[in-house]
Amino acid sequence: MLFFCLLLAVIINASAANPRSREWAHHGSSIFADLTSEEMRVVRDYLSSRKELGLSPAKGKELKKNSILLIELQLPRKEEALRALDRGHAKPPRQARVVVQFGRQLQPNITEYIVGPLPFPNSYQVRTFRSNRPIKFESRPISLVEYAYLDAMLKKITAKAHQLLEESTGFTFNNCTDRCLTFSDIAPRGLASGERRTWIMLQKFVEGYFIHPVGFEVLINHRDLDPENWTVEKVWYNGQYFDSVDDLVERYDNGDLLKLKLPEHDEQDLYSTYIPRGRSNTPTDIHGPKLVEPQGRRYRVDKNFVEYAGWSFAYRVRSSAGLQIFDLRFNGERIAYEISLQEAIAFYSGHTPAAMQTKYIDAGWAMGTVTYELAPGIDCPEIATFLDLHHYYDTDKPVLHKNALCIFEMTTAMPLRRHFNSNFHGGYNFFGGLENHVLVIRTTSTVYNYDYIWDFYFYQNGVMESRVSATGYIHATFFTQEGLHYGNKVYSYVLGNLHTHLIHYKVDLDISGRENSFETMSLKFENFTNPWSPNHTIMQSRLVRTQRPTERSAAFRFGKKMPRYLHFYNPNESNKWGHKKGYRIQFNSHAHSVLPRGWQEENGISWSRYPLAVTRHKDSEATSSSIYTQNDPWEPVVSFEDYLRNNEDIVNQDLVAWVTVGFLHIPHSEDIPNTATPGNAVGFFLRPFNFFDEDPSLLSRNTVIVRPGKEGKPEVQRWTSETVGHCVSDKPFFYNGTYVGI
């Protein structure tokens, strides 16, 4: 209990250095809280009552209807939020962002509204984008109702090809029992803006069906809002293209094509399942190590406000994009106003039409809404705090996602810092060390086959890490010999297709205030005469600082050499030693661009040109992508490149860093059944650089110092209880420190 009380005192004392700061941060945290289920309902009811909108239920069977697609929090202007966060003023009224699909009118369109004030809305106004481009109806995300019509059309298509499918695969789409086919749809849906043409790939409907393609793909034009007018434009079967299903079936019946015959399906084949197989390398009846909190929690969660070891922040999970943190402070001093996930893409290559067309832009699948329940002991430690999330997307009522976010403290099993000071005579002068504990906030997005694990880590020394780990099933297509140019064979008829993952983040830094500047640091060799031996020369590295005065000068392209240090600092604030207080961004990434600049779909992801770009903050430049980019990347509503065009001054300004991380994935046999997380995690660090006068983890009472005592007995100095607890170890800390020959 003494241990817990001491550490709680550390947390309280750190924030007590500026008591109003902690009070105002807590007061303002609800500004960023996601809409409650009740707020979602009142927004829905208010808009439904507006006769001029003519809204009908989203689940209504027609596509020609006006309905709500999305309801989520509309953030206030930054200036309004800061008045509450920095001065304790009244919080700005809460508002909702609502996406409405107007399908029942002469020119169908998508319109966004800002609705408020909550919880008693009485007005709505059109929400526009910086580009002022209209949102094309064809760019809307696909809905469950549209999927139902696609499924019905596939039933008609596969009814014509029933015999072909049964003979080729042993599975059917219609009138099946245990050997059924399912499908995956590919995006973007077409080759130009305004189209809605989707390649659909059939797969065996078994556990892990994503890696069971059967060699049948079909291109459906479903742009018309009357499904009776939908058409099949192309069919691909066993490496061959056909203009229609009738053409395929006729040539199949006549034996005028290369027929496919998959191996007989083996129900005992565990290929795509999680079922263990083979001889275990560990005792099967023994659990592995687990995290424990032997003397209680050392962090606090109050709704969406979190405090831990000097850190405080608010969080939300934006339905259209995902996890975000706001008002990030250390010891009451703000470091960042916003650090938020913006977009995740996976661009593929392959030989089949589905493979070559696949360019997934995941905000278009509302990746913030696919935050499903987290499993204790697997997704998060059993000791974690599990929290629920609510989403309103393609629905008529809020959807509750139980235990979809977790917060926990863990040990990294690595010292935060340590030193053994040898006396070089078989003993030591002292040993000092501090165990490394970190707070983690985590959620996941399962975007069809892939599972992304989104983490923010908060270290005791003022470092924050953003990390994404990729797992789940690979996006696989039917194997052809030509496919080996685009991946590896992972099953008798399956190719794992190469692809690149890129993740984009917004990092709105406010280092000791909003007036920040940006510089980079590199090294160059210098050669000069040795002052203490003039007949020799010295070669060494010299620090080169480069001020980045404009947005273009701070936009670094992939393929170009990146500076070694990326330093954001406050030119008006210094630490004890006269250095400008700053933080730097450090990458953990292997990213590269996915398409040449300006190439068709690349226009929609212009942020992917830059591992780092720095802009002046504007409320009108809130996001780098949108839910419409997936189905219209050619003429995007949000174009990140527009943010850089005016090339504004970024010296002593409110700055936003836009960070791109990612990796190339060439699937291989070890990706079966799933891609594993080791080696597939990327992200970035925010690291203090002269922000503090010394390492702020010195506030931690977990430090242990050992010095030689009298008669060779070590003297242990510590600030926590000697024993941890019976669930870890009943043995007291012991250290000898000597080393002798034997």
mmCIF file of C-alpha atoms in Angstrom, residues 31 232 285 307 322 437 618 704 715:
data_model
loop_
_atom_site.group_PDB
_atom_site.id
_atom_site.type_symbol
_atom_site.label_atom_id
_atom_site.label_comp_id
_atom_site.label_asym_id
_atom_site.label_seq_id
_atom_site.Cartn_x
_atom_site.Cartn_y
_atom_site.Cartn_z
ATOM 1 C CA ILE A 31 -14.887 18.990 -25.790
ATOM 2 C CA VAL A 232 -21.935 -7.317 -66.015
ATOM 3 C CA ASP A 285 -1.134 -26.882 -20.296
ATOM 4 C CA GLU A 307 -3.724 10.925 -16.392
ATOM 5 C CA GLY A 322 -10.046 6.117 -35.810
ATOM 6 C CA HIS A 437 6.780 1.350 -17.378
ATOM 7 C CA LYS A 618 -5.914 26.053 -40.233
ATOM 8 C CA VAL A 704 16.905 1.563 -7.373
ATOM 9 C CA GLU A 715 23.326 -1.063 0.564
#
